[in-house]
Amino acid sequence: IPNPQSPIPNPQSPIPYEYFKNIKMNLYKKIYKIKARNSNKEIDIQKLIGIILKKMKQIAINQIKRTMPNLKEKNIHWTITVPAIWEIKERQIMINAACEAGLIREDDDLSHFFALEPEAASIYYQKSHQADNSIAISEKPFIVCDFGGGTVDIVTQRRIEKNDSIGFNEVYKPLGGDKGSNIINENFMERIIKELFGEKCFNEAKNEINKHRYIDWIILEKNIEEFKKNFKNKSQLGTYFMIDLDLFEYYCQEDIKYLIEKFNSKNPSIKLNLERSWKINFPYQIIYDLLFELISYTKNYIYEILENNNDVQNLLLTGGGSVNPMLKILLEEDENFNSLNIVQSHNPEVAISYGAVLFYFDHNIIIKRKAKYTFGIKVREKWEDNKHLNGGIKIYDELDNIYRCENIFSKIVTKNEDIITNKEIENTYDMLLSRVTVELYKTEENNITFCNEKDKFGNLLIFKFGEFIIDVGKNYDRNNRKAIVKLKIGGTFILATAIYCKTGEESKIICSFE
């Protein structure tokens, strides 16, 4: 989109660039090809994010060099924030895009690279001199709700003090989903504007304007965003906000006054009125209703946390969507939250960025996390009929002249188990070749034996989500095949290393996820 400080181009003039929207949210929804809104051009989302990161990198470097002109780029390190609820595939795509943008070098430690957004906000808030003492000194668990534009992202932590420093333990799994603050804007478009003009007129206008005058559509979306942000207290419920909708005039086949009357008859609790030609007054009641729906969705996650952690005392709100005071007001009105101290974080729109920098320099500040799944690797072991007949895959091992079961799930951690973030978990792996692939699996179940187990309906209970290759090259000895596999899975990204027992040297590792 154009630089905000540049003049808006004439809407009728050709646009020499493509317009993409909600890029990160497409990634969260597992949409890996994204289509421009003003053309039929489609692009791989990883490539698009790489282009954006590269541009942002250059902007940042230019800004930094204004005050530090002699700073070399090799001395700049980067960290990227991602939602805590993201799966490994989304994080892998971000890493690939960051590599394409030149943000990651070969010697970079990926455990520094990612900061989980609500955790980063928590770190910033705890270390800020403006922190609320009820949270900053409490040893009771607290909830951090990152109420962003795209996602609601929630972590539950306990503050730990040790040797004059602080750290955090995760006490409940991350929760959340794709119902961030932008859903209000989308619902306003779909349930108010589309109903007002009718589906045919709405879709025609949206398609044509996005292709030829999409700046006009951006202005409309920004007006709806302003409408939402202006709603700050219940005293506004009897007042109105005016939005100019003349961009629909060309495509509308009916009189605007008639459309407003028809809308009002269908929606008696909402009364639109025409200010003047195509300038329509919308009551703040609309935003209240949409916000109430959104808060109800968020509250369900908080209920779950409180049911499993009845000593939680504090709820910290952060993220751009939390700026509006109505979020806090609607939460406080819920009688189930009477025992909660609800606090809006200082500088919620930038707290995550500041916290990410703090995390980079002290990533061990997160001491423990909860395992989101039961994790394990696929291994082979000697075949035993009484142990392996019910689900095992039998193969003949020509190297040792024995039969093996080749699809054993070797559990590393169990779902909801505490994982020390900087601790490596060791497994011994029998290398049948000089180059082997170790497959990683995850499951919601606690007791799985085989990597192909299904439920009574035939659905898989366990899924392969990644793999890494161990390559010992010329050092391979068929009589000395053992390797020590080390996995660090408590951080913000899964890291693997392997030591070939014969030489004691770390072997080459190539990782890929999902």
Short mmCIF file of C-alpha atoms in Angstrom, two decimals:
data_model
loop_
_atom_site.label_atom_id
_atom_site.label_comp_id
_atom_site.label_asym_id
_atom_site.label_seq_id
_atom_site.Cartn_x
_atom_site.Cartn_y
_atom_site.Cartn_z
CA ILE A 1 0.00 0.00 0.00
CA PRO A 2 1.20 3.58 -0.46
CA ASN A 3 3.43 5.26 2.08
CA PRO A 4 1.06 7.09 4.49
CA GLN A 5 3.10 10.29 4.01
CA SER A 6 2.79 10.14 0.23
CA PRO A 7 -0.16 11.78 -1.53
CA ILE A 8 -2.96 9.33 -2.25
CA PRO A 9 -2.85 8.57 -5.99
CA ASN A 10 -5.76 9.47 -8.21
CA PRO A 11 -8.17 6.53 -7.79
CA GLN A 12 -8.72 6.45 -11.56
CA SER A 13 -5.00 6.19 -12.37
CA PRO A 14 -3.33 2.81 -13.02
CA ILE A 15 -1.91 1.25 -9.83
CA PRO A 16 1.62 -0.08 -10.41
CA TYR A 17 1.52 -2.47 -7.44
CA GLU A 18 -0.66 -5.22 -6.02
CA TYR A 19 -2.80 -4.87 -2.92
CA PHE A 20 -2.78 -7.70 -0.37
CA LYS A 21 -4.57 -7.66 2.96
CA ASN A 22 -4.53 -9.64 6.25
CA ILE A 23 -1.40 -11.50 5.19
CA LYS A 24 -0.53 -12.97 8.58
CA MET A 25 -4.14 -14.03 9.13
CA ASN A 26 -4.09 -16.01 5.88
CA LEU A 27 -1.04 -17.80 7.22
CA TYR A 28 -2.82 -18.56 10.50
CA LYS A 29 -5.79 -19.95 8.56
CA LYS A 30 -3.38 -22.19 6.61
CA ILE A 31 -3.95 -20.37 3.32
CA TYR A 32 -0.53 -20.52 1.66
CA LYS A 33 -1.38 -18.83 -1.63
CA ILE A 34 -2.75 -15.30 -1.35
CA LYS A 35 -4.57 -13.37 -4.05
CA ALA A 36 -4.29 -9.62 -4.59
CA ARG A 37 -7.49 -7.69 -4.01
CA ASN A 38 -7.02 -5.44 -7.04
CA SER A 39 -6.05 -8.12 -9.58
CA ASN A 40 -6.01 -11.84 -10.21
CA LYS A 41 -2.36 -12.10 -9.24
CA GLU A 42 -1.64 -14.89 -6.74
CA ILE A 43 1.59 -15.26 -4.81
CA ASP A 44 3.09 -17.76 -2.38
CA ILE A 45 2.58 -16.35 1.11
CA GLN A 46 6.13 -17.19 2.19
CA LYS A 47 7.54 -15.20 -0.73
CA LEU A 48 5.23 -12.27 0.04
CA ILE A 49 6.21 -12.20 3.72
CA GLY A 50 9.87 -12.38 2.69
CA ILE A 51 9.39 -9.30 0.47
CA ILE A 52 7.70 -7.41 3.32
CA LEU A 53 10.37 -8.38 5.88
CA LYS A 54 13.14 -7.33 3.50
CA LYS A 55 11.50 -3.93 3.04
CA MET A 56 10.97 -3.52 6.78
CA LYS A 57 14.57 -4.52 7.41
CA GLN A 58 15.83 -1.79 5.10
CA ILE A 59 13.57 0.83 6.67
CA ALA A 60 14.83 -0.14 10.14
CA ILE A 61 18.49 -0.04 9.10
CA ASN A 62 18.05 3.38 7.50
CA GLN A 63 16.48 4.69 10.71
CA ILE A 64 19.19 3.20 12.93
CA LYS A 65 22.00 4.62 10.80
CA ARG A 66 20.69 8.13 11.24
CA THR A 67 21.98 8.03 14.81
CA MET A 68 24.63 5.29 14.41
CA PRO A 69 26.13 5.90 10.95
CA ASN A 70 29.11 3.59 11.51
CA LEU A 71 27.07 0.60 12.61
CA LYS A 72 27.68 -2.47 10.45
CA GLU A 73 24.76 -4.59 9.38
CA LYS A 74 26.47 -7.77 10.63
CA ASN A 75 26.19 -6.39 14.16
CA ILE A 76 22.41 -6.03 13.94
CA HIS A 77 20.35 -8.97 15.17
CA TRP A 78 16.66 -9.50 14.63
CA THR A 79 13.77 -11.04 16.47
CA ILE A 80 10.28 -11.64 15.12
CA THR A 81 7.09 -11.88 17.15
CA VAL A 82 4.50 -14.56 16.42
CA PRO A 83 1.26 -15.56 18.15
CA ALA A 84 1.71 -18.19 20.88
CA ILE A 85 -1.12 -20.20 19.30
CA TRP A 86 0.71 -20.60 15.97
CA GLU A 87 1.67 -24.13 14.98
CA ILE A 88 5.16 -25.14 13.92
CA LYS A 89 4.35 -24.94 10.21
CA GLU A 90 3.49 -21.23 10.45
CA ARG A 91 6.69 -20.58 12.41
CA GLN A 92 8.69 -22.54 9.82
CA ILE A 93 7.27 -20.37 7.03
CA MET A 94 8.24 -17.25 8.99
CA ILE A 95 11.77 -18.60 9.41
CA ASN A 96 12.02 -19.38 5.69
CA ALA A 97 10.74 -15.90 4.82
CA ALA A 98 13.16 -14.31 7.29
CA CYS A 99 16.03 -16.22 5.67
CA GLU A 100 14.95 -14.93 2.25
CA ALA A 101 14.90 -11.40 3.69
CA GLY A 102 18.40 -11.76 5.18
CA LEU A 103 17.26 -11.56 8.81
CA ILE A 104 18.74 -14.93 9.79
CA ARG A 105 22.37 -15.90 9.37
CA GLU A 106 23.85 -19.39 9.54
CA ASP A 107 25.32 -18.86 13.02
CA ASP A 108 22.09 -17.45 14.50
CA ASP A 109 20.46 -19.32 17.38
CA LEU A 110 16.79 -19.80 16.50
CA SER A 111 15.90 -19.96 20.19
CA HIS A 112 16.56 -16.19 20.21
CA PHE A 113 14.76 -15.45 16.98
CA PHE A 114 11.09 -15.94 17.84
CA ALA A 115 9.29 -14.17 20.65
CA LEU A 116 5.74 -15.25 21.44
CA GLU A 117 3.61 -12.13 21.46
CA PRO A 118 1.74 -12.37 24.78
CA GLU A 119 4.95 -13.54 26.48
CA ALA A 120 6.83 -10.55 25.09
CA ALA A 121 4.14 -8.19 26.41
CA SER A 122 4.36 -9.86 29.80
CA ILE A 123 8.15 -9.42 29.92
CA TYR A 124 7.90 -5.76 28.99
CA TYR A 125 5.16 -5.10 31.50
CA GLN A 126 7.00 -6.80 34.35
CA LYS A 127 10.17 -4.85 33.62
CA SER A 128 8.45 -1.53 33.04
CA HIS A 129 8.65 0.99 35.87
CA GLN A 130 4.96 1.69 35.25
CA ALA A 131 3.89 -1.89 35.97
CA ASP A 132 0.92 -2.44 38.26
CA ASN A 133 2.28 -3.70 41.59
CA SER A 134 -0.57 -6.17 41.98
CA ILE A 135 0.87 -8.07 39.01
CA ALA A 136 4.53 -7.13 39.21
CA ILE A 137 5.06 -8.55 42.70
CA SER A 138 2.41 -11.29 42.82
CA GLU A 139 3.43 -14.93 42.87
CA LYS A 140 -0.09 -15.99 41.86
CA PRO A 141 -0.69 -17.04 38.23
CA PHE A 142 -1.83 -14.29 35.88
CA ILE A 143 -3.36 -14.23 32.40
CA VAL A 144 -1.97 -12.18 29.51
CA CYS A 145 -4.55 -11.57 26.77
CA ASP A 146 -3.04 -10.19 23.57
CA PHE A 147 -6.07 -8.73 21.88
CA GLY A 148 -4.71 -7.95 18.43
CA GLY A 149 -6.25 -7.09 15.10
CA GLY A 150 -6.15 -10.64 13.74
CA THR A 151 -5.94 -12.98 16.72
CA VAL A 152 -6.78 -13.26 20.38
CA ASP A 153 -3.72 -14.86 21.93
CA ILE A 154 -3.71 -15.85 25.61
CA VAL A 155 -1.02 -17.25 27.90
CA THR A 156 -1.15 -17.99 31.63
CA GLN A 157 2.05 -17.52 33.62
CA ARG A 158 3.46 -17.48 37.12
CA ARG A 159 6.20 -15.05 38.10
CA ILE A 160 9.26 -16.69 39.67
CA GLU A 161 11.98 -14.84 41.56
CA LYS A 162 15.41 -16.43 41.78
CA ASN A 163 18.81 -14.95 42.63
CA ASP A 164 17.59 -11.34 42.31
CA SER A 165 16.17 -12.01 38.85
CA ILE A 166 12.72 -12.85 37.58
CA GLY A 167 11.45 -15.57 35.30
CA PHE A 168 8.13 -17.02 34.19
CA ASN A 169 6.57 -20.47 34.19
CA GLU A 170 3.70 -21.21 31.87
CA VAL A 171 0.92 -22.77 33.95
CA TYR A 172 -1.67 -23.47 31.24
CA LYS A 173 -1.52 -24.14 27.51
CA PRO A 174 -1.80 -21.11 25.14
CA LEU A 175 -5.36 -20.44 23.97
CA GLY A 176 -6.93 -18.22 21.35
CA GLY A 177 -8.10 -17.98 17.79
CA ASP A 178 -8.75 -15.79 14.78
CA LYS A 179 -11.34 -13.50 16.41
CA GLY A 180 -9.25 -10.38 16.92
CA SER A 181 -10.45 -6.81 16.75
CA ASN A 182 -10.62 -6.77 12.93
CA ILE A 183 -13.55 -9.19 13.07
CA ILE A 184 -15.71 -6.22 14.13
CA ASN A 185 -14.84 -4.42 10.89
CA GLU A 186 -15.50 -7.54 8.82
CA ASN A 187 -18.83 -8.20 10.53
CA PHE A 188 -19.83 -4.57 10.07
CA MET A 189 -19.22 -4.93 6.35
CA GLU A 190 -20.95 -8.32 6.05
CA ARG A 191 -23.89 -7.85 8.40
CA ILE A 192 -24.62 -4.14 8.08
CA ILE A 193 -23.33 -2.71 4.79
CA LYS A 194 -24.05 -5.86 2.73
CA GLU A 195 -27.57 -6.19 4.20
CA LEU A 196 -28.23 -2.50 3.58
CA PHE A 197 -27.34 -2.59 -0.12
CA GLY A 198 -28.04 -6.23 -0.87
CA GLU A 199 -25.55 -8.93 -1.76
CA LYS A 200 -25.54 -8.27 -5.52
CA CYS A 201 -24.85 -4.53 -5.22
CA PHE A 202 -22.30 -5.03 -2.42
CA ASN A 203 -20.29 -7.67 -4.28
CA GLU A 204 -20.33 -5.75 -7.58
CA ALA A 205 -19.14 -2.58 -5.89
CA LYS A 206 -16.44 -4.37 -3.88
CA ASN A 207 -15.06 -6.25 -6.89
CA GLU A 208 -15.01 -3.29 -9.27
CA ILE A 209 -13.75 -0.73 -6.75
CA ASN A 210 -10.96 -3.04 -5.57
CA LYS A 211 -9.83 -3.50 -9.16
CA HIS A 212 -9.92 0.13 -10.29
CA ARG A 213 -10.34 2.46 -7.29
CA TYR A 214 -9.23 0.37 -4.36
CA ILE A 215 -7.96 3.42 -2.45
CA ASP A 216 -11.65 4.32 -2.06
CA TRP A 217 -12.31 0.93 -0.49
CA ILE A 218 -9.35 1.42 1.88
CA ILE A 219 -10.82 4.78 2.93
CA LEU A 220 -14.16 3.09 3.64
CA GLU A 221 -12.45 0.44 5.79
CA LYS A 222 -10.52 3.14 7.66
CA ASN A 223 -13.78 5.00 8.35
CA ILE A 224 -15.25 1.84 9.86
CA GLU A 225 -12.09 1.39 11.94
CA GLU A 226 -12.45 4.99 13.16
CA PHE A 227 -16.11 4.33 14.02
CA LYS A 228 -15.04 1.33 16.11
CA LYS A 229 -12.21 3.12 17.89
CA ASN A 230 -14.36 6.14 18.72
CA PHE A 231 -16.68 4.01 20.84
CA LYS A 232 -15.20 4.45 24.32
CA ASN A 233 -18.10 4.48 26.77
CA LYS A 234 -21.77 3.54 27.03
CA SER A 235 -22.90 7.16 27.01
CA GLN A 236 -22.35 7.08 23.23
CA LEU A 237 -25.03 4.42 22.68
CA GLY A 238 -27.65 7.05 21.85
CA THR A 239 -25.41 8.87 19.36
CA TYR A 240 -24.34 8.32 15.77
CA PHE A 241 -21.28 8.16 13.52
CA MET A 242 -21.52 9.32 9.91
CA ILE A 243 -19.99 7.29 7.06
CA ASP A 244 -19.99 8.41 3.42
CA LEU A 245 -21.12 5.49 1.22
CA ASP A 246 -21.32 7.26 -2.14
CA LEU A 247 -18.99 4.67 -3.68
CA PHE A 248 -22.05 2.35 -3.80
CA GLU A 249 -24.19 4.91 -5.68
CA TYR A 250 -23.22 3.78 -9.17
CA TYR A 251 -24.00 0.11 -8.44
CA CYS A 252 -27.17 0.64 -6.41
CA GLN A 253 -30.45 0.14 -8.32
CA GLU A 254 -32.78 1.35 -5.55
CA ASP A 255 -33.42 4.60 -3.70
CA ILE A 256 -31.14 4.92 -0.67
CA LYS A 257 -34.00 6.16 1.55
CA TYR A 258 -36.04 3.06 0.69
CA LEU A 259 -33.04 0.80 1.50
CA ILE A 260 -32.60 2.46 4.90
CA GLU A 261 -36.31 2.04 5.72
CA LYS A 262 -36.17 -1.63 4.69
CA PHE A 263 -33.06 -2.20 6.82
CA ASN A 264 -34.62 -0.50 9.86
CA SER A 265 -37.79 -2.59 9.60
CA LYS A 266 -35.69 -5.78 9.68
CA ASN A 267 -33.47 -4.48 12.49
CA PRO A 268 -35.73 -2.59 14.94
CA SER A 269 -32.95 -2.26 17.54
CA ILE A 270 -30.77 -0.42 14.99
CA LYS A 271 -32.01 2.78 13.38
CA LEU A 272 -29.97 4.16 10.48
CA ASN A 273 -30.75 7.60 9.17
CA LEU A 274 -29.68 9.59 6.14
CA GLU A 275 -27.69 12.71 7.01
CA ARG A 276 -27.61 13.90 3.42
CA SER A 277 -27.04 12.28 0.03
CA TRP A 278 -25.29 8.88 0.66
CA LYS A 279 -23.95 10.07 4.03
CA ILE A 280 -25.47 7.72 6.57
CA ASN A 281 -25.57 7.92 10.37
CA PHE A 282 -24.87 4.62 12.14
CA PRO A 283 -25.70 4.24 15.86
CA TYR A 284 -22.92 3.18 18.21
CA GLN A 285 -25.24 0.36 19.31
CA ILE A 286 -23.95 -1.57 16.27
CA ILE A 287 -20.36 -1.47 17.54
CA TYR A 288 -21.50 -2.34 21.05
CA ASP A 289 -23.31 -5.46 19.80
CA LEU A 290 -20.36 -6.58 17.67
CA LEU A 291 -17.89 -5.92 20.47
CA PHE A 292 -20.08 -7.83 22.92
CA GLU A 293 -20.01 -10.87 20.60
CA LEU A 294 -16.25 -10.64 20.36
CA ILE A 295 -15.78 -10.36 24.13
CA SER A 296 -18.06 -13.37 24.65
CA TYR A 297 -15.75 -15.40 22.41
CA THR A 298 -12.69 -14.24 24.36
CA LYS A 299 -14.34 -14.86 27.73
CA ASN A 300 -14.83 -18.55 26.90
CA TYR A 301 -11.05 -18.97 26.87
CA ILE A 302 -10.68 -17.12 30.16
CA TYR A 303 -13.41 -19.31 31.72
CA GLU A 304 -11.41 -22.42 30.75
CA ILE A 305 -8.26 -21.04 32.35
CA LEU A 306 -10.05 -20.05 35.57
CA GLU A 307 -11.71 -23.48 35.84
CA ASN A 308 -8.29 -25.15 35.74
CA ASN A 309 -6.39 -22.49 37.74
CA ASN A 310 -8.62 -21.16 40.51
CA ASP A 311 -5.86 -19.08 42.09
CA VAL A 312 -5.48 -16.72 39.10
CA GLN A 313 -5.85 -13.15 40.37
CA ASN A 314 -4.82 -10.84 37.53
CA LEU A 315 -5.69 -10.39 33.86
CA LEU A 316 -3.37 -8.21 31.77
CA LEU A 317 -4.78 -6.81 28.50
CA THR A 318 -2.37 -5.91 25.72
CA GLY A 319 -2.23 -5.58 21.93
CA GLY A 320 -3.64 -2.88 19.66
CA GLY A 321 -7.24 -4.03 20.14
CA SER A 322 -7.01 -3.55 23.92
CA VAL A 323 -6.54 0.22 23.58
CA ASN A 324 -10.30 0.73 23.53
CA PRO A 325 -11.49 1.04 27.17
CA MET A 326 -14.77 -0.73 26.31
CA LEU A 327 -12.87 -4.03 26.23
CA LYS A 328 -12.00 -3.71 29.91
CA ILE A 329 -15.47 -2.41 30.80
CA LEU A 330 -17.25 -5.36 29.20
CA LEU A 331 -14.95 -7.86 30.91
CA GLU A 332 -15.43 -6.22 34.31
CA GLU A 333 -19.22 -6.42 33.91
CA ASP A 334 -19.05 -10.23 33.90
CA GLU A 335 -19.81 -11.42 37.45
CA ASN A 336 -17.60 -14.49 36.89
CA PHE A 337 -14.63 -12.13 36.76
CA ASN A 338 -15.37 -10.33 40.03
CA SER A 339 -12.28 -11.84 41.63
CA LEU A 340 -10.03 -10.76 38.75
CA ASN A 341 -7.92 -7.61 38.78
CA ILE A 342 -8.13 -6.50 35.12
CA VAL A 343 -5.30 -4.23 34.00
CA GLN A 344 -4.55 -2.61 30.66
CA SER A 345 -0.86 -2.77 29.91
CA HIS A 346 1.19 0.37 29.55
CA ASN A 347 1.75 1.19 25.85
CA PRO A 348 -0.21 -1.87 24.67
CA GLU A 349 0.43 -1.20 20.98
CA VAL A 350 4.22 -1.33 21.38
CA ALA A 351 4.63 -3.50 24.49
CA ILE A 352 5.12 -6.62 22.37
CA SER A 353 7.94 -5.07 20.32
CA TYR A 354 9.77 -3.82 23.40
CA GLY A 355 9.28 -7.18 25.13
CA ALA A 356 10.63 -9.04 22.10
CA VAL A 357 13.91 -7.11 22.34
CA LEU A 358 14.13 -7.92 26.06
CA PHE A 359 13.44 -11.58 25.25
CA TYR A 360 16.26 -11.64 22.69
CA PHE A 361 18.78 -10.65 25.34
CA ASP A 362 17.34 -12.95 28.00
CA HIS A 363 15.39 -15.76 26.32
CA ASN A 364 15.89 -17.95 29.41
CA ILE A 365 13.50 -15.65 31.28
CA ILE A 366 10.77 -18.13 30.23
CA ILE A 367 11.73 -21.04 32.47
CA LYS A 368 9.00 -23.58 31.75
CA ARG A 369 6.28 -24.06 29.19
CA LYS A 370 3.47 -26.59 28.98
CA ALA A 371 3.71 -29.22 26.25
CA LYS A 372 0.91 -28.46 23.79
CA TYR A 373 0.95 -32.03 22.47
CA THR A 374 2.48 -35.40 23.22
CA PHE A 375 5.65 -35.38 21.11
CA GLY A 376 7.79 -38.28 19.96
CA ILE A 377 9.88 -39.77 17.18
CA LYS A 378 9.41 -42.85 15.00
CA VAL A 379 11.87 -45.64 15.82
CA ARG A 380 12.47 -49.28 14.96
CA GLU A 381 12.87 -52.11 17.43
CA LYS A 382 13.20 -55.89 17.30
CA TRP A 383 9.90 -57.56 16.39
CA GLU A 384 7.95 -59.35 19.12
CA ASP A 385 4.64 -60.97 18.17
CA ASN A 386 2.94 -60.44 21.52
CA LYS A 387 3.95 -56.76 21.52
CA HIS A 388 3.67 -55.66 17.90
CA LEU A 389 0.98 -57.71 16.14
CA ASN A 390 -1.76 -55.20 16.97
CA GLY A 391 -0.71 -52.32 14.72
CA GLY A 392 3.01 -52.81 14.12
CA ILE A 393 4.55 -52.85 10.64
CA LYS A 394 6.93 -55.80 10.24
CA ILE A 395 10.01 -55.48 8.02
CA TYR A 396 13.14 -57.57 7.54
CA ASP A 397 16.43 -55.94 8.56
CA GLU A 398 19.05 -57.34 6.14
CA LEU A 399 21.84 -55.67 8.08
CA ASP A 400 21.19 -57.62 11.27
CA ASN A 401 19.20 -60.47 9.69
CA ILE A 402 16.23 -59.98 12.01
CA TYR A 403 12.66 -58.71 11.78
CA ARG A 404 11.88 -55.28 13.18
CA CYS A 405 8.77 -53.27 13.98
CA GLU A 406 9.41 -50.08 12.04
CA ASN A 407 6.63 -47.74 13.21
CA ILE A 408 7.11 -47.46 16.98
CA PHE A 409 6.19 -44.11 18.55
CA SER A 410 8.93 -43.25 21.04
CA LYS A 411 7.44 -40.61 23.35
CA ILE A 412 9.58 -37.63 24.29
CA VAL A 413 7.13 -35.55 26.31
CA THR A 414 3.47 -35.90 27.29
CA LYS A 415 0.79 -33.30 26.65
CA ASN A 416 0.57 -30.68 29.45
CA GLU A 417 3.89 -31.81 30.89
CA ASP A 418 6.21 -29.06 32.14
CA ILE A 419 9.11 -28.54 29.73
CA ILE A 420 12.21 -26.64 30.83
CA THR A 421 12.79 -24.31 27.90
CA ASN A 422 16.58 -24.61 27.64
CA LYS A 423 16.79 -28.32 28.44
CA GLU A 424 17.72 -30.85 25.78
CA ILE A 425 15.91 -34.21 25.84
CA GLU A 426 18.15 -37.10 24.75
CA ASN A 427 17.28 -40.27 22.83
CA THR A 428 19.56 -42.96 21.48
CA TYR A 429 18.95 -43.65 17.81
CA ASP A 430 20.17 -46.67 15.86
CA MET A 431 21.46 -45.55 12.45
CA LEU A 432 20.98 -48.23 9.82
CA LEU A 433 22.59 -46.03 7.15
CA SER A 434 25.08 -43.15 7.05
CA ARG A 435 22.21 -40.77 6.33
CA VAL A 436 18.88 -41.30 8.07
CA THR A 437 15.65 -39.37 8.44
CA VAL A 438 14.19 -39.04 11.92
CA GLU A 439 10.46 -38.38 11.78
CA LEU A 440 8.74 -36.23 14.42
CA TYR A 441 5.15 -36.94 15.50
CA LYS A 442 2.57 -35.21 17.68
CA THR A 443 -0.73 -36.34 19.17
CA GLU A 444 -3.43 -35.14 21.55
CA GLU A 445 -3.33 -38.56 23.25
CA ASN A 446 -1.11 -39.52 26.17
CA ASN A 447 -0.65 -43.21 25.38
CA ILE A 448 0.23 -44.03 21.78
CA THR A 449 2.28 -47.08 20.69
CA PHE A 450 2.43 -46.87 16.90
CA CYS A 451 2.77 -43.98 14.45
CA ASN A 452 -0.28 -45.05 12.45
CA GLU A 453 -2.85 -45.45 15.24
CA LYS A 454 -6.49 -44.56 14.52
CA ASP A 455 -9.64 -44.09 16.53
CA LYS A 456 -12.74 -46.30 16.19
CA PHE A 457 -13.93 -44.14 13.27
CA GLY A 458 -10.72 -44.64 11.30
CA ASN A 459 -9.29 -41.16 11.97
CA LEU A 460 -5.58 -40.83 12.64
CA LEU A 461 -4.72 -40.08 16.26
CA ILE A 462 -1.12 -39.14 15.55
CA PHE A 463 0.44 -36.91 12.91
CA LYS A 464 3.88 -36.45 11.42
CA PHE A 465 4.72 -32.75 11.68
CA GLY A 466 8.38 -32.66 10.75
CA GLU A 467 11.63 -34.48 10.27
CA PHE A 468 15.35 -34.00 10.51
CA ILE A 469 18.17 -35.72 8.65
CA ILE A 470 21.27 -37.04 10.40
CA ASP A 471 24.23 -37.33 8.03
CA VAL A 472 27.51 -38.75 9.41
CA GLY A 473 29.09 -39.20 5.98
CA LYS A 474 32.28 -41.25 5.73
CA ASN A 475 32.44 -41.76 9.48
CA TYR A 476 29.61 -44.30 9.34
CA ASP A 477 30.46 -47.70 10.78
CA ARG A 478 27.85 -50.45 10.49
CA ASN A 479 29.23 -52.03 13.67
CA ASN A 480 28.95 -48.79 15.61
CA ARG A 481 25.64 -47.27 14.61
CA LYS A 482 24.47 -45.42 17.71
CA ALA A 483 23.74 -41.69 17.69
CA ILE A 484 22.56 -39.50 20.55
CA VAL A 485 19.64 -37.37 19.36
CA LYS A 486 19.03 -34.19 21.36
CA LEU A 487 15.79 -32.28 21.02
CA LYS A 488 15.03 -28.91 22.56
CA ILE A 489 11.27 -28.53 22.35
CA GLY A 490 10.47 -26.11 25.17
CA GLY A 491 11.55 -22.99 23.29
CA THR A 492 9.71 -21.01 20.67
CA PHE A 493 11.03 -23.35 17.96
CA ILE A 494 12.03 -27.04 18.00
CA LEU A 495 15.79 -27.50 17.67
CA ALA A 496 17.59 -30.77 16.97
CA THR A 497 21.22 -31.90 17.29
CA ALA A 498 22.79 -35.35 16.98
CA ILE A 499 26.07 -36.79 18.25
CA TYR A 500 27.50 -39.82 16.44
CA CYS A 501 28.71 -42.04 19.27
CA LYS A 502 31.72 -43.49 17.40
CA THR A 503 33.40 -40.12 16.86
CA GLY A 504 31.69 -38.01 19.52
CA GLU A 505 31.21 -35.34 16.87
CA GLU A 506 28.03 -33.45 16.19
CA SER A 507 26.61 -34.62 12.89
CA LYS A 508 25.06 -32.45 10.23
CA ILE A 509 21.35 -31.78 10.81
CA ILE A 510 18.82 -30.62 8.23
CA CYS A 511 15.37 -29.82 9.69
CA SER A 512 12.03 -29.29 8.03
CA PHE A 513 8.58 -29.03 9.59
CA GLU A 514 5.16 -29.94 8.17
#
